[in-house]
CSV table of C-alpha atoms and ligand atoms in Angstrom, one decimal:
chain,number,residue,atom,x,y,z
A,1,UNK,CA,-32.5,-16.4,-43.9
A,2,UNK,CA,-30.0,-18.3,-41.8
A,3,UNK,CA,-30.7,-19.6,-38.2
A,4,UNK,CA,-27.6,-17.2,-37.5
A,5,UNK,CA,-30.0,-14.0,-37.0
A,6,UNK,CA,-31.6,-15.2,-34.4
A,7,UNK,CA,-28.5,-16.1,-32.7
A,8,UNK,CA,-27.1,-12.5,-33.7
A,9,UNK,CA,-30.6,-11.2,-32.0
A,10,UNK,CA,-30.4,-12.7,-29.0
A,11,UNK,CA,-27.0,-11.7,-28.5
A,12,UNK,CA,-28.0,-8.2,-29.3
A,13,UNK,CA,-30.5,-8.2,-26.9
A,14,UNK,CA,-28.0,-9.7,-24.0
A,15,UNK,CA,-25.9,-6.4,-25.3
A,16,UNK,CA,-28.4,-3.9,-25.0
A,17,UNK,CA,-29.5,-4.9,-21.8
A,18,UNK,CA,-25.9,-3.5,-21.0
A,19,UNK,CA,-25.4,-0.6,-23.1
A,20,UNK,CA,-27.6,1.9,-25.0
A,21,UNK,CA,-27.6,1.2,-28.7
A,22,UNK,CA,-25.5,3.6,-30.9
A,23,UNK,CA,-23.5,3.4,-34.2
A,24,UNK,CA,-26.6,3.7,-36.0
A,25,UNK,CA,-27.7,1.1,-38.6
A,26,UNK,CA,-29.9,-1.5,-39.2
A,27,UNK,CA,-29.6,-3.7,-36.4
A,28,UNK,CA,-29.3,-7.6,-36.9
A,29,UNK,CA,-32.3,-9.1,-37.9
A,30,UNK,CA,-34.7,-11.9,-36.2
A,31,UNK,CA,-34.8,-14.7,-37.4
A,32,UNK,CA,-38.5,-15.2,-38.4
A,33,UNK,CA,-38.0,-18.5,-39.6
A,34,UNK,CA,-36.7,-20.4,-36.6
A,35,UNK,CA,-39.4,-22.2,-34.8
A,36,UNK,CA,-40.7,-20.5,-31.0
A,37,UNK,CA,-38.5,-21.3,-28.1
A,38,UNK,CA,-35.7,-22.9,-30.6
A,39,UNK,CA,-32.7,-21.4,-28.2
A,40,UNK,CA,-30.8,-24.5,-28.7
A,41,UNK,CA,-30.5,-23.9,-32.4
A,42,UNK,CA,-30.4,-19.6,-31.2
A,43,UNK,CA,-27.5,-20.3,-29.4
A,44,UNK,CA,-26.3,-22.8,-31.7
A,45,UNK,CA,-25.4,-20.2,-34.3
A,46,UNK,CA,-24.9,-16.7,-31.9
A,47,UNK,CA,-21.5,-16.7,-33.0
A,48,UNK,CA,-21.9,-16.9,-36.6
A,49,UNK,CA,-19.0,-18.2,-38.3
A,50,UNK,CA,-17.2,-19.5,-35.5
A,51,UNK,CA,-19.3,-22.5,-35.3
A,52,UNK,CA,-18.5,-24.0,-38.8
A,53,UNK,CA,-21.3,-22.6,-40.3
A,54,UNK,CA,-20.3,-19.9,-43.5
A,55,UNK,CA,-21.4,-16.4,-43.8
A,56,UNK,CA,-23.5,-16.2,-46.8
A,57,UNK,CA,-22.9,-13.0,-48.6
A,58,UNK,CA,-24.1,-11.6,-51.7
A,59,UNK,CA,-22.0,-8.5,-53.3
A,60,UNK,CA,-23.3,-6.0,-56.1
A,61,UNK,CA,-19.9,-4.9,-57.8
A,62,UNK,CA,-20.1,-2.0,-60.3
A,63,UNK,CA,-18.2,-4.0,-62.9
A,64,UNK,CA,-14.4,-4.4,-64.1
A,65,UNK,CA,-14.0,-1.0,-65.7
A,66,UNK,CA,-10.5,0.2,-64.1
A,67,UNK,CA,-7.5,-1.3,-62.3
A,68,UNK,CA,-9.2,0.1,-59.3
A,69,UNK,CA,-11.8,-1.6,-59.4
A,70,UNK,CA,-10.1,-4.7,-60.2
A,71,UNK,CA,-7.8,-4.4,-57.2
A,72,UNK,CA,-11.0,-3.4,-54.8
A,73,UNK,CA,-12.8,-7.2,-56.6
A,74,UNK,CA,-10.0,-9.2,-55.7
A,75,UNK,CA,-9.8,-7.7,-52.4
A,76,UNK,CA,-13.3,-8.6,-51.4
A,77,UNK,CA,-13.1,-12.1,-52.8
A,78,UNK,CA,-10.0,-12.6,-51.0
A,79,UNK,CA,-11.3,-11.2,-47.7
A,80,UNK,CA,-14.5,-13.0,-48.3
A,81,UNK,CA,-13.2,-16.7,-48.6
A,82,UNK,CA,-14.7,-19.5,-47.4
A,83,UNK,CA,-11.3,-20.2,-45.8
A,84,UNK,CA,-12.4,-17.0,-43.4
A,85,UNK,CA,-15.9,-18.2,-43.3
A,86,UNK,CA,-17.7,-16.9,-45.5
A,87,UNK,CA,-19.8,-18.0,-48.7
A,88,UNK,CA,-19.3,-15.4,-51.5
A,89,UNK,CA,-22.0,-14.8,-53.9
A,90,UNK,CA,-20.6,-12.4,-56.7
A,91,UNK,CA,-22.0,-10.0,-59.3
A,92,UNK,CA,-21.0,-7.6,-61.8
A,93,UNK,CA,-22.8,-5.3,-62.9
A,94,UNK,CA,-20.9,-4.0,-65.7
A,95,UNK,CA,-21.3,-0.3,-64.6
A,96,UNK,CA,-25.4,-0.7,-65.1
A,97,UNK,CA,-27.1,0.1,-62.0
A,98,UNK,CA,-30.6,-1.8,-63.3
A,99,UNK,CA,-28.2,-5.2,-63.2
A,100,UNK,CA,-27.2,-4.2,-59.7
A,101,UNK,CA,-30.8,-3.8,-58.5
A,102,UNK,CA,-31.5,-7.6,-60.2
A,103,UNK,CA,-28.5,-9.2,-58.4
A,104,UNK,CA,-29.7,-7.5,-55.0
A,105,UNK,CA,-33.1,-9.1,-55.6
A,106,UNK,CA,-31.3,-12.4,-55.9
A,107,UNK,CA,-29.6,-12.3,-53.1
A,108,UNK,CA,-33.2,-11.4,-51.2
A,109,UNK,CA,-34.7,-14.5,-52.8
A,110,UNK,CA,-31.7,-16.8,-52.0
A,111,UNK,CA,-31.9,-15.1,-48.2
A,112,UNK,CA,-28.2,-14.3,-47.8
A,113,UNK,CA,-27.0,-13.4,-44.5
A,114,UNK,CA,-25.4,-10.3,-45.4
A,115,UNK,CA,-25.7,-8.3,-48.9
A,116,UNK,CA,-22.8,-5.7,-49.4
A,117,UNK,CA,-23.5,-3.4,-52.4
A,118,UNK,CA,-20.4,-0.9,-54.3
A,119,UNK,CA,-23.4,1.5,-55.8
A,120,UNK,CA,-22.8,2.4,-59.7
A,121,UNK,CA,-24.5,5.9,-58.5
A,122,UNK,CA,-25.9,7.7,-55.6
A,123,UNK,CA,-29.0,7.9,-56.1
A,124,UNK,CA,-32.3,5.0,-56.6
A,125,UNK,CA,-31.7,2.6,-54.3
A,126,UNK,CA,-34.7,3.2,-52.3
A,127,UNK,CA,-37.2,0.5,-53.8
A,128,UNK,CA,-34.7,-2.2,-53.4
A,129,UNK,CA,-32.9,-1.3,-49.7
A,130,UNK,CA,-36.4,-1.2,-48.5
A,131,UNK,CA,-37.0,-4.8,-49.6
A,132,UNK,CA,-33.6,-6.2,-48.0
A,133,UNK,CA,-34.8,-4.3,-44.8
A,134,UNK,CA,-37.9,-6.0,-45.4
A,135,UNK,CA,-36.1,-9.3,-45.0
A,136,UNK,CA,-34.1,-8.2,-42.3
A,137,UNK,CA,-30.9,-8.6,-44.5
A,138,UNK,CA,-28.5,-6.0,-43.4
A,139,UNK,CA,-26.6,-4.2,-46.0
A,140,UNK,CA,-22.9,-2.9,-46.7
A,141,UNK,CA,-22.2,-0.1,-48.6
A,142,UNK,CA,-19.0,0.0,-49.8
A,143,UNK,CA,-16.1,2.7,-52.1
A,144,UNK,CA,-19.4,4.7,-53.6
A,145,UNK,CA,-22.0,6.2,-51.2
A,146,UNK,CA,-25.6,6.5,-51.5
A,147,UNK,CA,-28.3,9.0,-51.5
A,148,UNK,CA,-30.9,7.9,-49.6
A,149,UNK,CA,-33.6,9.5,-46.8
A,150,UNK,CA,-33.4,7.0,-44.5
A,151,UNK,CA,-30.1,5.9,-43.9
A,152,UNK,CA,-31.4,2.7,-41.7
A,153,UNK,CA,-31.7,1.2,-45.4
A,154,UNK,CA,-28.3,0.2,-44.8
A,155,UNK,CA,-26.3,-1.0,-41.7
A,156,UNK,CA,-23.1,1.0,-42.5
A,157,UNK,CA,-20.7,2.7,-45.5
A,158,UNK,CA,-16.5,1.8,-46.2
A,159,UNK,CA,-15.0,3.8,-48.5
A,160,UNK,CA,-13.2,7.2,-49.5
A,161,UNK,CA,-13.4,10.6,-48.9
A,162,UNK,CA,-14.0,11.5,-52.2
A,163,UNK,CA,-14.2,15.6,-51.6
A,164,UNK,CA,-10.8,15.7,-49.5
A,165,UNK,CA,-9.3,13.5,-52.3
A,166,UNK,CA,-10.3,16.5,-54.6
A,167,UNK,CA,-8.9,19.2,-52.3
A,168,UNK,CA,-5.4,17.5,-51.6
A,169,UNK,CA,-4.7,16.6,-55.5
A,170,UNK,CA,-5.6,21.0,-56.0
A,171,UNK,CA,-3.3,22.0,-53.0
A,172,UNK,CA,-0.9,19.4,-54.6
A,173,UNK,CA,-1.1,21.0,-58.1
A,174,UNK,CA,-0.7,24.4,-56.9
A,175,UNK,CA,2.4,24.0,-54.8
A,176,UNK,CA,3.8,22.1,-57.8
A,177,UNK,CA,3.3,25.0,-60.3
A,178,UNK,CA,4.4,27.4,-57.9
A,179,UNK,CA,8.0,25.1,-57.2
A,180,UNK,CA,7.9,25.5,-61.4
A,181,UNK,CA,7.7,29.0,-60.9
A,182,UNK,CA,4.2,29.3,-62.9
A,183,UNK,CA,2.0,29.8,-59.7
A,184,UNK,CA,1.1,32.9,-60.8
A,185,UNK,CA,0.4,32.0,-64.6
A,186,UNK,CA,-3.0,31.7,-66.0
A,187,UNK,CA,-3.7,28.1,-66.4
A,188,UNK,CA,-6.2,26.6,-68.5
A,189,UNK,CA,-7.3,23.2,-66.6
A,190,UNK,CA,-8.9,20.0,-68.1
A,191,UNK,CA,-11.2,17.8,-66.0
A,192,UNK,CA,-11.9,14.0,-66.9
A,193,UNK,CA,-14.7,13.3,-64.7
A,194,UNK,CA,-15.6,9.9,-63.6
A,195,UNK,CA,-19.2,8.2,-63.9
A,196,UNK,CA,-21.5,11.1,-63.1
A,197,UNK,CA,-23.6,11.0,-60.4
A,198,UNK,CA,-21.4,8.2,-58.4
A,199,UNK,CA,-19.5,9.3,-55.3
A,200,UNK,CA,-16.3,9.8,-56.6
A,201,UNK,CA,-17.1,11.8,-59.4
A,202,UNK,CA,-19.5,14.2,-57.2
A,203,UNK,CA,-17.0,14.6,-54.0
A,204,UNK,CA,-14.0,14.8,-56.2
A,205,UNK,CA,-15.4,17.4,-58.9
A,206,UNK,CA,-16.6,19.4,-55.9
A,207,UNK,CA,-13.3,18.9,-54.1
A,208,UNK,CA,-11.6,20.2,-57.4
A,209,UNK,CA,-14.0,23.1,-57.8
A,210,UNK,CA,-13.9,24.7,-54.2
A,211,UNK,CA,-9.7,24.7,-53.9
A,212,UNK,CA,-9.1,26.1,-57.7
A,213,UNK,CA,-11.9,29.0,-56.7
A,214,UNK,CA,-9.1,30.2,-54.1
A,215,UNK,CA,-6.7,30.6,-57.1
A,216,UNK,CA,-8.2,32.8,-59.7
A,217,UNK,CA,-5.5,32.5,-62.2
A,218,UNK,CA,-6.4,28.5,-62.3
A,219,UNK,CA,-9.7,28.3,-65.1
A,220,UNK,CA,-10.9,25.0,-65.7
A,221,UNK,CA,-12.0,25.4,-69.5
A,222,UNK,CA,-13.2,21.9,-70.4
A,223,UNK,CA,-14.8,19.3,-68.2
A,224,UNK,CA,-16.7,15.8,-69.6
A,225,UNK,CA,-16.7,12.5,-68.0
A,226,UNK,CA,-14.4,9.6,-69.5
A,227,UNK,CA,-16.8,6.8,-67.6
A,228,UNK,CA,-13.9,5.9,-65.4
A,229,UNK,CA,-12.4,3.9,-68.1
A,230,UNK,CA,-9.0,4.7,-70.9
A,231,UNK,CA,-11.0,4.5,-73.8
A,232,UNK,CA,-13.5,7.0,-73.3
A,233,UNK,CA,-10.5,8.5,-71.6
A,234,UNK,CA,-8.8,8.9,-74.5
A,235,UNK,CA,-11.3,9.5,-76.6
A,236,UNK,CA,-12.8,12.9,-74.4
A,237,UNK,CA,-9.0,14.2,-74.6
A,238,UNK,CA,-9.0,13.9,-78.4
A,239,UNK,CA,-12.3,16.3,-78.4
A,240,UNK,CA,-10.5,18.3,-76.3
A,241,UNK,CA,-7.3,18.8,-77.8
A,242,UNK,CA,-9.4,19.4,-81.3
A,243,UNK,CA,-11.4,22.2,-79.6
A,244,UNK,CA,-8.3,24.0,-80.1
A,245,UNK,CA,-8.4,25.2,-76.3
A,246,UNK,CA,-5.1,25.9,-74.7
A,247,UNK,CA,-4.8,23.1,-71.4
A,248,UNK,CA,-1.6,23.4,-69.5
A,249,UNK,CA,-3.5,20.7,-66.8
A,250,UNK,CA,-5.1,17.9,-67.1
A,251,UNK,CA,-7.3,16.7,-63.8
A,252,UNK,CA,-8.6,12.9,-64.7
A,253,UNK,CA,-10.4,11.5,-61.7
A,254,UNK,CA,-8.9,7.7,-62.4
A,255,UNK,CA,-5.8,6.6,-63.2
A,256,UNK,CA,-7.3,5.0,-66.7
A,257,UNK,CA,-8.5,8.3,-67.8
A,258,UNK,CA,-5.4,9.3,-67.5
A,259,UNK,CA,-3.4,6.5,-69.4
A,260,UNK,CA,-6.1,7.3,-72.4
A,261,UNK,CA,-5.5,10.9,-72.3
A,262,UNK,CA,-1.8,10.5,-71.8
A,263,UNK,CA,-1.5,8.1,-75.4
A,264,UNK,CA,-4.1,11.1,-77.1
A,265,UNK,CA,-1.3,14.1,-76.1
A,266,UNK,CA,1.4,11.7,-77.7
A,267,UNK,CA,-0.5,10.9,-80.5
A,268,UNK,CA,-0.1,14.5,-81.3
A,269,UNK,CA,2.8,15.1,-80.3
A,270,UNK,CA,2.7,16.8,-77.0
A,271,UNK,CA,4.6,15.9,-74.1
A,272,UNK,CA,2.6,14.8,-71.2
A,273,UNK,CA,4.1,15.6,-67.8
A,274,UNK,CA,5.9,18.7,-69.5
A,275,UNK,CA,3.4,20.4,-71.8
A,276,UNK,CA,0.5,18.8,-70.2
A,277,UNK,CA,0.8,18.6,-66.3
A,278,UNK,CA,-1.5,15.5,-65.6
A,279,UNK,CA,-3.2,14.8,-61.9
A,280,UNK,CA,-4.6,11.4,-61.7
A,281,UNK,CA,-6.4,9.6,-58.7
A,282,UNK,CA,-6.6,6.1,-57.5
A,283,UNK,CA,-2.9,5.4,-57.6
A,284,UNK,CA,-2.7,2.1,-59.0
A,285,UNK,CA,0.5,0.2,-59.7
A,286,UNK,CA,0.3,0.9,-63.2
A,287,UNK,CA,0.4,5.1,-62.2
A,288,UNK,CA,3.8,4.5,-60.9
A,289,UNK,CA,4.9,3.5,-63.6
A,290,UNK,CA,3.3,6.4,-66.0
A,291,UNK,CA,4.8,8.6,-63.3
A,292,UNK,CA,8.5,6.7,-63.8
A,293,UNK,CA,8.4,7.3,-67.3
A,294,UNK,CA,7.7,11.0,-66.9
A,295,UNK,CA,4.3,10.9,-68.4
A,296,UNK,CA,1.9,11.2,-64.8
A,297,UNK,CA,3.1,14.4,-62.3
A,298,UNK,CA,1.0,12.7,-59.5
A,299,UNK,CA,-2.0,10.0,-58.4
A,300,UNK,CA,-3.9,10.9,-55.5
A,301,UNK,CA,-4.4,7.5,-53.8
A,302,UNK,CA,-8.1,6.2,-53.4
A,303,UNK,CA,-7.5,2.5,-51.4
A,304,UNK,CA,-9.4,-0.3,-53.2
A,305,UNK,CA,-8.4,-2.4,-50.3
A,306,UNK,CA,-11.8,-2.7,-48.6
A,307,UNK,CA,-12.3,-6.3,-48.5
A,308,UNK,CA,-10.9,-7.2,-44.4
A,309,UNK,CA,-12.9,-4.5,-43.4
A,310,UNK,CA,-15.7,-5.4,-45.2
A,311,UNK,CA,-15.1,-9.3,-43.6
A,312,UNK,CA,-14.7,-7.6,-40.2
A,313,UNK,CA,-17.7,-5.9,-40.4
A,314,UNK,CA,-20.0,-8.6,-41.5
A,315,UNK,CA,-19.3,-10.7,-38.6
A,316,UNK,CA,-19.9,-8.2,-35.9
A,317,UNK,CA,-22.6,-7.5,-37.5
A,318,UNK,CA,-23.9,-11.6,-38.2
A,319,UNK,CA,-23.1,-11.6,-33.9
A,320,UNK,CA,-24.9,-8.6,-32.9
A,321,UNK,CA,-22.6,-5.9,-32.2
A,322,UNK,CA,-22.5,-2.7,-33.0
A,323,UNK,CA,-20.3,-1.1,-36.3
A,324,UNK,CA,-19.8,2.7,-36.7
A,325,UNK,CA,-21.8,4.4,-39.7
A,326,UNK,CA,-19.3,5.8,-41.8
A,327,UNK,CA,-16.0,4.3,-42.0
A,328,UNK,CA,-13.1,6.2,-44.0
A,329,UNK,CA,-10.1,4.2,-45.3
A,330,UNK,CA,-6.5,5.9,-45.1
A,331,UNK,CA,-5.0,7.7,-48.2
A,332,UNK,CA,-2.5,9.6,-49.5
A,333,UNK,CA,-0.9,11.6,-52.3
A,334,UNK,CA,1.8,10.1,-54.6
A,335,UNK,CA,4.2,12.6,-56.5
A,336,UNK,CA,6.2,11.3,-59.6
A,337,UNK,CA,9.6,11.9,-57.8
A,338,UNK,CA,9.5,9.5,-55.2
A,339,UNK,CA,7.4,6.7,-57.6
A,340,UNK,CA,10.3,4.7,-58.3
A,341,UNK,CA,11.0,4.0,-54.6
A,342,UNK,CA,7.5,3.8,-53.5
A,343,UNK,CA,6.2,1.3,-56.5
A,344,UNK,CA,7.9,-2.0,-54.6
A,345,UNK,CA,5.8,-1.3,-51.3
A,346,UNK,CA,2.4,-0.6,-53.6
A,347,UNK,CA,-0.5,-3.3,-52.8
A,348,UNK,CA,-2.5,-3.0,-55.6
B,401,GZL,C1,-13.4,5.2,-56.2
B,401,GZL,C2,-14.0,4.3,-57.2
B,401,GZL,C3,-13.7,4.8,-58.6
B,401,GZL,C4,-12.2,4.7,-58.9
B,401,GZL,C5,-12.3,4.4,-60.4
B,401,GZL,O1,-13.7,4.8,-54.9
B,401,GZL,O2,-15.5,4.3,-57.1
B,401,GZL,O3,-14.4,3.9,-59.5
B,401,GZL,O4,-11.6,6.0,-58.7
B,401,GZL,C6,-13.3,3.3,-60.4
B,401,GZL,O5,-11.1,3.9,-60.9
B,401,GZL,O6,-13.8,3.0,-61.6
């Protein structure tokens, strides 16, 4: 552990004297390393990161399965530059939460300043938060949430709100069907989920579930995850095109689950966008262009752009302020008509 914490703690302290604590969170850590009395070297590094020294931090990424995730990778690495102070240690975990949990312990050993951590999944993160609050390393959480009963296991949580991203691509949908005049059809609707038991597969499966249940005519009559990525994507639609079920929607909660979906309707001839309404999330560059074509009806965004708030975060937190809990990014909803003039302003 860096010199820098107990810099950050004495700052903290001077802060609290002033202010009651709040914003919840782990707060910076002491620095049990640096010898008694050492406030020269304390005040040295209070500021961390404007004093020359870097940031060190250590980030768990899920892996490289979708253009999502590629976007939120190069995001963080760009926010996290040394140019902006900081030291980047990065992993992938290639979706496998047990190679998250390694990398994590890594980062304890090689006592980074800060660990930030996208979790695979919600749940099991206990063991291995409890050891980086053990060594007073405070963590990020960042896009995925966790699960966890004692939320002072991590310092604070960027990301999306996965359930409202499932309720504005329904209330989307329906309007749609009803400008088609087919609101009042029975529709048979197809869900890709994402990874089970991560964040964006719970909140947006829920999200879906509760705004269909206020249209009764709406029946979702096959649901399967496609593991976030086109191939399995693809091949889930194929098993559900063979089951012989009538789909008139297709709800994939990426934009790669859709592209694999979208080339398993045309490999049998169907017509997605007309035959197959398709609602996609994550709204990548490469979903304006299925959308242009005539093959995607709409992408519900879900902004991979985490990495200046994650950058933001870490140094209040290195100097001892305070960061709110929960920290939602913006989003919106992205309808194939207006794709070709939105795609030129699109980040990622
Ligand atoms: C959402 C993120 C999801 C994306 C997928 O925040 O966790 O994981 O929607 C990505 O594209 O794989």
């Amino acid at each position: 552990m860096g010199k820098k914490f107990l810099g950050a703690l004495l700052s903290m302290a001077m802060v609290s004297m002033l202010m009651v604590g709040c914003g919840g969170g782990q707060p910076a850590a002491t620095n049990t390393n640096a010898p008694e009395g050492d406030t020269a070297a304390a005040e040295e590094t209070t500021s961390a990161g404007g004093d020359g020294d870097l940031i060190t931090v250590g980030f768990s990424q899920v892996g490289a399965e979708s253009d999502w995730r590629v976007a939120n990778t190069q995001s963080m690495k760009e926010s996290l530059s040394e140019a902006n102070g900081f030291e980047l240690i990065f992993a992938d975990a290639q979706q496998k939460q047990e190679n998250q949990i390694k990398a994590v312990r890594d980062f304890i050993s090689q006592e980074v300043d800060v660990i930030v951590i996208a979790p695979v999944t919600e749940t099991g993160w206990e063991t291995v938060l409890g050891e980086a609050k053990d060594a007073e390393i405070p963590v990020i959480v960042v896009d995925r949430q966790l699960d966890v009963s004692d939320d002072s296991l991590y310092t604070c949580w960027v990301g999306s709100d996965f359930y409202q991203e499932g309720i504005n691509a329904v209330d989307w949908l329906t309007k749609y069907m009803d400008g088609l005049g087919r609101g009042e059809e029975d529709l048979n609707v197809a869900v890709l989920q994402g990874t089970i038991g991560s964040s964006a597969e719970i909140g947006r499966t829920k999200g879906v579930r509760d705004e269909l249940e206020k249209h009764s005519n709406y029946k979702i009559v096959a649901e399967q995850t496609g593991e976030f990525t086109q191939a399995k994507g693809q091949e889930v639609m194929e098993s559900f095109l063979k089951s012989g079920e009538d789909i008139d929607i297709l709800i994939a909660q990426n934009d790669n689950m859709a592209f694999g979906a979208i080339d398993a309707l045309k490999a049998v001839g169907k017509d997605p966008g007309e035959d197959v309404v398709i609602v996609s999330f994550d709204a990548v560059k490469a979903a304006f262009d299925s959308m242009i074509a005539g093959d995607m009806n709409v992408s519900v965004e879900c902004n991979p752009l985490h990495g200046p708030r994650v950058a933001e975060l870490a140094k209040k937190i290195m100097n001892g302020e305070e960061v709110e809990k929960i920290q939602y990014v913006e989003e919106g909803v992205y309808p194939a008509d207006t794709a070709a003039e939105t795609l030129p302003s699109r980040a990622y």
